[in-house]
CSV table of C-alpha atoms in Angstrom, one decimal:
chain,number,residue,atom,x,y,z
H,1,MET,CA,-0.1,0.2,0.3
H,2,ALA,CA,1.2,4.0,-0.6
H,3,THR,CA,1.8,5.9,2.7
H,4,LYS,CA,-1.5,6.3,4.2
H,5,ALA,CA,-2.9,9.9,3.9
H,6,VAL,CA,-5.5,10.6,6.4
H,7,PRO,CA,-7.2,13.8,7.8
H,8,GLY,CA,-4.8,16.1,9.6
H,9,ARG,CA,-1.9,14.7,7.5
H,10,ARG,CA,-1.0,15.1,3.5
H,11,ASP,CA,-4.5,16.1,2.8
H,12,ASP,CA,-4.8,18.3,6.0
H,13,TYR,CA,-6.1,21.8,3.7
H,14,PRO,CA,-7.1,25.0,5.6
H,15,GLY,CA,-10.0,26.3,6.1
H,16,TRP,CA,-11.4,28.4,3.2
H,17,LEU,CA,-10.9,31.6,4.6
H,18,ARG,CA,-7.1,30.5,4.7
H,19,GLY,CA,-6.6,30.0,0.7
H,20,SER,CA,-8.5,26.6,-0.1
H,21,PRO,CA,-11.5,26.5,-2.3
H,22,PRO,CA,-14.5,27.8,-1.1
H,23,PRO,CA,-17.7,25.3,-0.2
H,24,ARG,CA,-20.1,24.7,-2.1
H,25,TRP,CA,-22.9,27.0,0.2
H,26,VAL,CA,-20.4,30.2,-0.6
H,27,ARG,CA,-21.2,29.5,-4.8
H,28,LEU,CA,-25.2,29.5,-3.7
H,29,LEU,CA,-24.8,32.9,-2.0
H,30,PRO,CA,-25.0,35.2,-4.7
H,31,PRO,CA,-27.8,33.5,-6.6
H,32,VAL,CA,-30.2,32.9,-3.3
H,33,LEU,CA,-29.7,36.1,-2.2
H,34,LEU,CA,-30.8,37.5,-5.5
H,35,ALA,CA,-33.4,35.3,-5.6
H,36,GLY,CA,-34.7,35.8,-2.3
H,37,VAL,CA,-34.9,40.0,-2.8
H,38,LEU,CA,-36.7,39.5,-5.8
H,39,VAL,CA,-39.2,36.7,-4.2
H,40,GLY,CA,-39.8,39.4,-1.4
H,41,GLN,CA,-40.2,42.4,-3.5
H,42,LEU,CA,-42.8,40.1,-5.5
H,43,VAL,CA,-45.1,38.8,-3.3
H,44,SER,CA,-45.0,41.7,-0.8
H,45,ASP,CA,-47.9,44.0,-0.9
H,46,GLU,CA,-45.9,47.0,0.1
H,47,PRO,CA,-42.5,47.9,-1.9
H,48,LEU,CA,-39.7,46.5,0.4
H,49,GLU,CA,-36.9,49.2,0.9
H,50,ILE,CA,-34.6,46.0,0.3
H,51,GLY,CA,-32.9,47.2,-2.8
H,52,PHE,CA,-29.6,47.6,-1.3
H,53,LEU,CA,-29.1,44.0,-0.8
H,54,LEU,CA,-28.1,43.9,-4.6
H,55,GLY,CA,-25.1,45.5,-4.0
H,56,ALA,CA,-24.1,42.7,-2.0
H,57,ILE,CA,-24.2,40.2,-4.4
H,58,PRO,CA,-21.1,40.9,-7.1
H,59,SER,CA,-19.3,41.2,-3.9
H,60,LEU,CA,-19.9,37.8,-2.6
H,61,ALA,CA,-19.5,36.6,-6.3
H,62,VAL,CA,-15.9,37.5,-5.7
H,63,LEU,CA,-15.0,34.9,-3.4
H,64,SER,CA,-15.8,31.8,-5.5
H,65,TYR,CA,-16.9,32.9,-9.1
H,66,GLY,CA,-14.3,33.6,-12.0
H,67,PRO,CA,-14.5,37.4,-13.4
H,68,LEU,CA,-17.2,36.5,-16.2
H,69,ALA,CA,-19.7,34.8,-13.9
H,70,THR,CA,-19.0,37.7,-11.3
H,71,ALA,CA,-19.6,40.1,-14.3
H,72,ALA,CA,-22.9,38.8,-15.1
H,73,PHE,CA,-24.1,38.6,-12.0
H,74,GLY,CA,-23.2,42.5,-11.4
H,75,ALA,CA,-25.4,43.0,-15.1
H,76,VAL,CA,-28.0,41.0,-13.5
H,77,VAL,CA,-28.3,43.7,-10.6
H,78,VAL,CA,-28.1,46.7,-12.4
H,79,VAL,CA,-30.6,45.5,-15.2
H,80,LEU,CA,-32.7,44.5,-12.6
H,81,MET,CA,-32.4,48.0,-10.8
H,82,ASN,CA,-34.1,49.4,-13.8
H,83,VAL,CA,-36.9,47.9,-13.7
H,84,PRO,CA,-39.8,49.6,-12.5
H,85,ALA,CA,-42.2,47.1,-11.1
H,86,LEU,CA,-39.7,45.8,-8.6
H,87,HIS,CA,-39.2,49.4,-7.1
H,88,LEU,CA,-35.8,48.3,-6.2
H,89,ASP,CA,-34.1,51.8,-7.3
H,90,ARG,CA,-36.0,54.1,-5.1
H,91,PRO,CA,-34.6,57.5,-4.3
H,92,GLY,CA,-33.0,57.7,-0.9
H,93,ASN,CA,-32.8,53.9,-0.5
H,94,THR,CA,-30.5,52.4,-3.2
H,95,ASP,CA,-28.0,54.3,-5.3
H,96,LEU,CA,-27.7,52.9,-9.2
H,97,LEU,CA,-24.3,54.4,-9.8
H,98,THR,CA,-22.8,52.9,-6.4
H,99,ILE,CA,-24.2,49.5,-7.4
H,100,GLY,CA,-22.7,50.1,-10.4
H,101,PHE,CA,-19.5,50.6,-9.4
H,102,ILE,CA,-19.2,48.1,-6.5
H,103,ALA,CA,-20.3,45.7,-9.7
H,104,VAL,CA,-17.2,47.0,-11.9
H,105,LEU,CA,-15.0,46.8,-8.6
H,106,SER,CA,-15.9,43.1,-8.1
H,107,VAL,CA,-14.8,42.3,-11.6
H,108,PHE,CA,-11.6,43.5,-11.2
H,109,VAL,CA,-10.9,41.6,-8.0
H,110,SER,CA,-12.6,38.8,-9.2
H,111,LEU,CA,-9.3,39.0,-12.0
H,112,VAL,CA,-6.8,39.3,-9.6
H,113,ARG,CA,-8.4,36.5,-7.5
H,114,SER,CA,-8.5,34.2,-10.3
H,115,ARG,CA,-4.5,34.9,-11.6
H,116,ARG,CA,-3.6,35.0,-8.2
H,117,ASP,CA,-5.5,31.5,-7.4
H,118,ALA,CA,-4.0,30.0,-10.6
H,119,HIS,CA,-0.3,31.2,-9.9
H,120,LEU,CA,-0.8,29.3,-6.3
H,121,VAL,CA,-1.9,26.4,-7.9
H,122,THR,CA,1.3,25.8,-10.1
H,123,VAL,CA,3.5,26.8,-6.5
H,124,ARG,CA,1.7,24.5,-4.8
H,125,SER,CA,2.0,21.8,-7.9
H,126,VAL,CA,5.8,22.3,-8.0
H,127,ALA,CA,6.1,22.3,-4.2
H,128,GLU,CA,4.6,18.8,-3.9
H,129,ALA,CA,6.7,17.5,-6.5
H,130,ALA,CA,9.5,18.3,-4.8
H,131,GLN,CA,8.5,17.0,-1.5
H,132,PHE,CA,7.4,13.6,-3.6
H,133,ALA,CA,10.7,13.7,-4.9
H,134,VAL,CA,12.6,14.0,-1.4
H,135,LEU,CA,10.1,11.0,0.2
H,136,PRO,CA,8.6,9.4,-2.5
H,137,PRO,CA,4.7,7.5,-1.7
H,138,LEU,CA,6.1,3.8,0.3
H,139,PRO,CA,5.7,0.9,-2.1
H,140,GLU,CA,3.4,-2.1,-1.0
H,141,ARG,CA,6.4,-4.8,-1.3
H,142,VAL,CA,10.3,-4.0,-1.5
H,143,GLY,CA,11.9,-7.3,-2.0
H,144,PRO,CA,10.1,-10.1,0.3
H,145,VAL,CA,9.1,-7.2,2.6
H,146,ARG,CA,5.4,-5.9,2.5
H,147,CYS,CA,5.6,-2.4,4.0
H,148,SER,CA,2.7,-0.4,5.2
H,149,GLY,CA,3.3,3.3,6.4
H,150,LEU,CA,1.6,6.7,7.7
H,151,TYR,CA,3.2,9.8,7.5
H,152,ARG,CA,1.6,13.2,9.1
H,153,PRO,CA,4.2,16.3,9.0
H,154,ALA,CA,3.6,18.6,11.6
H,155,GLN,CA,3.6,21.9,9.9
H,156,ARG,CA,0.4,22.4,7.7
H,157,GLU,CA,0.0,22.1,3.2
H,158,THR,CA,3.3,20.4,4.1
H,159,LEU,CA,4.2,16.6,2.8
H,160,VAL,CA,7.3,16.3,4.5
H,161,GLY,CA,8.4,17.3,7.7
H,162,GLY,CA,11.6,16.1,10.3
H,163,ASP,CA,10.7,12.7,10.2
H,164,PHE,CA,11.7,10.2,7.2
H,165,PHE,CA,11.7,6.8,6.4
H,166,GLU,CA,12.6,4.2,3.8
H,167,VAL,CA,12.8,0.5,2.3
H,168,ARG,CA,15.2,-0.3,-0.6
H,169,ASP,CA,16.3,-3.6,-2.1
H,170,GLY,CA,19.7,-4.3,-2.6
H,171,PRO,CA,22.9,-6.5,-2.9
H,172,PHE,CA,22.9,-7.1,0.4
H,173,GLY,CA,19.0,-7.4,1.2
H,174,VAL,CA,16.1,-4.9,2.0
H,175,ARG,CA,17.4,-2.4,4.3
H,176,ALA,CA,15.0,0.3,5.7
H,177,VAL,CA,15.1,3.4,7.7
H,178,MET,CA,13.3,5.6,9.9
H,179,GLY,CA,14.6,9.0,11.5
H,180,ASP,CA,13.5,12.0,13.1
H,181,VAL,CA,16.0,15.1,12.7
H,182,GLN,CA,16.0,18.2,14.6
H,183,GLY,CA,12.7,20.4,14.0
H,184,HIS,CA,10.0,20.0,11.8
H,185,GLY,CA,8.4,21.3,8.8
H,186,LEU,CA,10.0,22.8,5.9
H,187,SER,CA,13.2,24.3,8.1
H,188,ALA,CA,14.1,20.4,8.1
H,189,VAL,CA,13.5,18.9,4.6
H,190,GLY,CA,17.1,19.8,3.4
H,191,THR,CA,18.2,17.7,6.4
H,192,VAL,CA,15.6,14.6,5.7
H,193,ALA,CA,17.0,15.1,1.5
H,194,SER,CA,20.3,14.6,2.6
H,195,LEU,CA,20.1,11.6,5.1
H,196,LEU,CA,17.6,9.8,2.7
H,197,GLY,CA,20.1,10.9,-0.5
H,198,ALA,CA,23.5,9.2,2.0
H,199,PHE,CA,21.2,6.3,3.1
H,200,ARG,CA,19.8,5.2,-0.9
H,201,GLU,CA,23.6,4.9,-1.6
H,202,THR,CA,24.5,2.8,1.7
H,203,VAL,CA,21.9,0.3,0.0
H,204,LEU,CA,24.0,-0.3,-2.8
H,205,ASP,CA,27.8,0.1,-1.8
H,206,GLN,CA,28.1,-0.6,2.3
H,207,ARG,CA,28.0,-4.6,3.0
H,208,ASP,CA,27.6,-3.8,7.2
H,209,LEU,CA,24.4,-1.7,8.8
H,210,GLU,CA,27.3,-0.3,11.0
H,211,ALA,CA,29.1,1.1,8.1
H,212,ALA,CA,25.7,2.7,6.4
H,213,ALA,CA,25.0,4.2,10.1
H,214,ALA,CA,28.4,5.5,10.0
H,215,ARG,CA,27.9,7.1,6.6
H,216,LEU,CA,24.9,8.9,7.6
H,217,ASP,CA,26.6,10.2,10.5
H,218,ARG,CA,29.2,11.5,8.3
H,219,ARG,CA,27.0,13.4,6.3
H,220,LEU,CA,25.4,15.0,8.8
H,221,VAL,CA,28.8,16.0,10.6
H,222,VAL,CA,30.0,17.6,6.9
H,223,ASP,CA,26.8,19.3,6.3
H,224,SER,CA,26.9,21.0,9.8
H,225,ALA,CA,30.5,22.0,9.2
H,226,SER,CA,29.3,24.5,6.4
H,227,VAL,CA,26.7,26.2,8.7
H,228,ASP,CA,28.1,28.3,11.5
H,229,HIS,CA,25.7,27.2,14.6
H,230,ALA,CA,23.8,24.4,12.6
H,231,GLU,CA,24.2,21.7,15.8
H,232,LEU,CA,22.5,19.4,13.2
H,233,PHE,CA,21.5,15.9,14.5
H,234,ALA,CA,19.0,13.3,13.8
H,235,THR,CA,18.1,10.2,15.1
H,236,ALA,CA,17.8,7.3,12.9
H,237,LEU,CA,16.5,3.5,13.3
H,238,LEU,CA,18.1,0.9,10.3
H,239,LEU,CA,17.0,-2.2,9.4
H,240,GLU,CA,18.7,-4.9,7.3
H,241,PHE,CA,16.7,-8.1,5.8
H,242,PRO,CA,19.6,-10.4,4.6
H,243,PRO,CA,18.5,-12.5,1.7
H,244,ASP,CA,17.2,-16.2,2.1
H,245,THR,CA,17.6,-15.5,5.9
H,246,GLY,CA,14.9,-15.6,8.8
H,247,ARG,CA,16.7,-12.6,11.0
H,248,VAL,CA,16.7,-8.8,11.0
H,249,ARG,CA,19.7,-6.9,11.8
H,250,LEU,CA,18.9,-3.5,12.9
H,251,VAL,CA,20.9,-0.9,14.4
H,252,SER,CA,19.4,2.6,16.7
H,253,CYS,CA,21.1,5.9,16.6
H,254,GLY,CA,19.2,6.9,19.4
H,255,HIS,CA,16.4,6.1,17.7
H,256,PRO,CA,13.7,3.8,19.8
H,257,ALA,CA,13.8,-0.1,18.7
H,258,PRO,CA,10.6,-1.5,16.5
H,259,LEU,CA,8.6,-3.6,18.0
H,260,LEU,CA,7.7,-7.1,17.7
H,261,LEU,CA,4.4,-8.1,17.0
H,262,ARG,CA,4.2,-12.3,17.1
H,263,GLY,CA,1.1,-14.2,17.0
H,264,GLY,CA,-1.2,-11.0,18.5
H,265,LYS,CA,1.4,-9.9,21.0
H,266,VAL,CA,4.1,-7.2,21.0
H,267,LEU,CA,7.2,-7.7,22.0
H,268,GLU,CA,9.9,-5.3,23.0
H,269,ILE,CA,13.3,-5.3,21.5
H,270,ASP,CA,16.5,-5.0,23.9
H,271,ALA,CA,18.6,-2.9,21.6
H,272,GLU,CA,21.6,-0.4,23.2
H,273,PRO,CA,21.1,2.4,21.4
H,274,GLY,CA,24.0,4.3,19.8
H,275,PRO,CA,24.6,8.1,19.6
H,276,PRO,CA,22.2,10.6,17.2
H,277,LEU,CA,23.4,11.5,13.8
H,278,GLY,CA,25.5,14.2,13.6
H,279,LEU,CA,27.3,15.0,16.7
H,280,GLY,CA,30.9,13.0,16.2
H,281,PHE,CA,30.7,10.6,18.5
H,282,PHE,CA,30.5,7.1,16.2
H,283,GLU,CA,34.1,6.8,16.4
H,284,LEU,CA,34.1,7.3,20.5
H,285,SER,CA,30.9,5.1,20.8
H,286,PRO,CA,29.5,3.3,17.8
H,287,PRO,CA,26.5,1.4,18.1
H,288,LYS,CA,25.9,-1.9,18.2
H,289,VAL,CA,24.5,-4.6,15.7
H,290,ARG,CA,21.4,-6.3,17.2
H,291,THR,CA,20.3,-9.5,15.7
H,292,VAL,CA,16.9,-10.6,16.0
H,293,GLU,CA,15.3,-14.3,14.7
H,294,LEU,CA,12.0,-14.3,12.9
H,295,GLY,CA,8.8,-16.6,13.0
H,296,PRO,CA,6.1,-16.9,9.9
H,297,GLY,CA,4.1,-13.8,10.6
H,298,ASP,CA,6.2,-11.5,12.9
H,299,ARG,CA,5.6,-8.0,12.1
H,300,LEU,CA,8.0,-5.3,13.1
H,301,PHE,CA,6.4,-1.9,14.0
H,302,MET,CA,8.2,1.6,14.3
H,303,ALA,CA,7.1,5.0,15.1
H,304,SER,CA,8.4,8.5,15.6
H,305,ASP,CA,8.3,10.3,19.1
H,306,GLY,CA,5.5,12.1,17.5
H,307,VAL,CA,3.4,8.8,18.6
H,308,SER,CA,5.6,7.7,21.4
H,309,GLU,CA,5.8,11.2,23.0
H,310,GLY,CA,2.1,12.2,22.3
H,311,ARG,CA,0.3,13.0,25.5
H,312,ASP,CA,-2.8,13.2,26.9
H,313,ALA,CA,-4.9,16.2,28.5
H,314,THR,CA,-3.3,15.3,32.2
H,315,GLY,CA,0.1,15.1,30.2
H,316,ALA,CA,0.6,11.5,30.4
H,317,PHE,CA,2.2,9.8,27.7
H,318,TYR,CA,0.7,7.8,24.7
H,319,PRO,CA,0.8,4.2,25.8
H,320,LEU,CA,1.8,2.6,22.6
H,321,PRO,CA,2.9,-1.1,23.4
H,322,ASP,CA,-0.2,-1.3,25.5
H,323,ARG,CA,-2.3,0.3,22.9
H,324,LEU,CA,-0.4,-1.7,19.8
H,325,ALA,CA,-1.3,-5.0,21.6
H,326,VAL,CA,-4.9,-4.2,21.3
H,327,PHE,CA,-5.0,-3.8,17.5
H,328,ALA,CA,-2.2,-6.5,17.2
H,329,GLY,CA,-4.4,-9.0,15.1
H,330,GLU,CA,-5.5,-6.5,12.8
H,331,PRO,CA,-3.7,-7.0,9.2
H,332,SER,CA,-0.8,-4.0,8.5
H,333,ASP,CA,-2.5,-1.7,6.5
H,334,ALA,CA,-5.5,-1.6,9.0
H,335,LEU,CA,-3.1,-1.6,12.2
H,336,VAL,CA,-1.8,1.8,10.8
H,337,ASP,CA,-5.1,3.6,10.8
H,338,HIS,CA,-6.2,2.1,14.1
H,339,VAL,CA,-2.7,3.7,15.8
H,340,TRP,CA,-3.6,6.7,14.2
H,341,LYS,CA,-7.1,7.1,14.9
H,342,ASP,CA,-6.4,6.0,18.5
H,343,LEU,CA,-3.5,8.5,19.1
H,344,VAL,CA,-5.9,11.5,17.6
H,345,LEU,CA,-8.6,10.2,20.2
H,346,PHE,CA,-5.7,10.4,22.9
H,347,CYS,CA,-4.3,13.5,21.9
H,348,PRO,CA,-6.1,16.6,22.3
H,349,SER,CA,-3.4,18.1,19.5
H,350,ILE,CA,-0.4,16.7,17.8
H,351,ARG,CA,2.0,19.2,17.1
H,352,ASP,CA,4.9,16.8,16.1
H,353,ASP,CA,5.4,15.1,13.0
H,354,VAL,CA,4.2,11.8,13.1
H,355,SER,CA,5.6,8.3,11.2
H,356,VAL,CA,4.6,4.6,11.6
H,357,LEU,CA,6.1,2.0,9.6
H,358,VAL,CA,5.1,-1.5,9.8
H,359,LEU,CA,7.2,-4.3,7.5
H,360,SER,CA,6.5,-7.6,7.3
H,361,PRO,CA,9.2,-9.7,6.1
H,362,GLN,CA,8.4,-13.1,3.8
H,363,LEU,CA,10.5,-15.9,5.2
H,364,PRO,CA,11.9,-18.5,3.3
H,365,GLY,CA,10.1,-21.2,2.5
H,366,ASP,CA,6.7,-19.2,3.2
């Protein structure tokens, strides 16, 4: 399955007053108001002094219609005001010239808005293409490993934040990485792109998982050296499924170890975390490789600290292992959905990047 798009994440658009397309009921306002004024004027025994409401129709059309439609509404308003039987242009109540000026001004504003919206669509399309290039959707399967993932950046209207994950097949087996860089939102995208590029290279030319982790650390150290007070660092978890074997090797660089889902149970893997990437401590204290034997049906569940450090209204942390045990019997794609929905219910607000990755290896002979 592709990386999940869930409400409040990749398809999390702002309200229509903040730039998103207006809802349908906004498009109905001009014709409904026009019809209401006409019906009220026609059914009343005495002329109603409501002609001034027609001045709002071109202005409302600006919100959701283009310049031609806005001009059409303005023309209809001006024509109706000149129909004597409607009594819409009674002296002292409605100034025809004022309404005409508002209609012309509304057409101009609608033209400017339409061109701005077209520009924003282009900018968003380019931004989405660039972000998908950095973090492409997760494939359903990489070699013998089935993948299910969820990604929710903390910053609105972005596709990539401070979290990242990737699964790649290479000559030394299938490798996966999950990480969390300093900060979140667009400011962290450059660091994410740098680390993912380094990881993809290690899949091809680094035989040892420890050497792959050291390559990522060196990448951040070099990037930090060229920027004053950069202080770039990241946590990361690297996994390797060697070909034709029933085990997984993992290295933790300051990142929590994955949880093993086995027979409806959730088992915590005892893996000693090494130093985070980018701090330059790898030579002094390199991370240690942990090897875990896998059985049929075993799955590995990984999550960023946006999940494990989510808090409820009382400040209590989200009990990931306990909650995960409730959903452990679900298929991987449903499991991802359940964890996300449960996290949203648990936390009053989620202000950190959230990523979840579930890997289901197919063992030899399965």
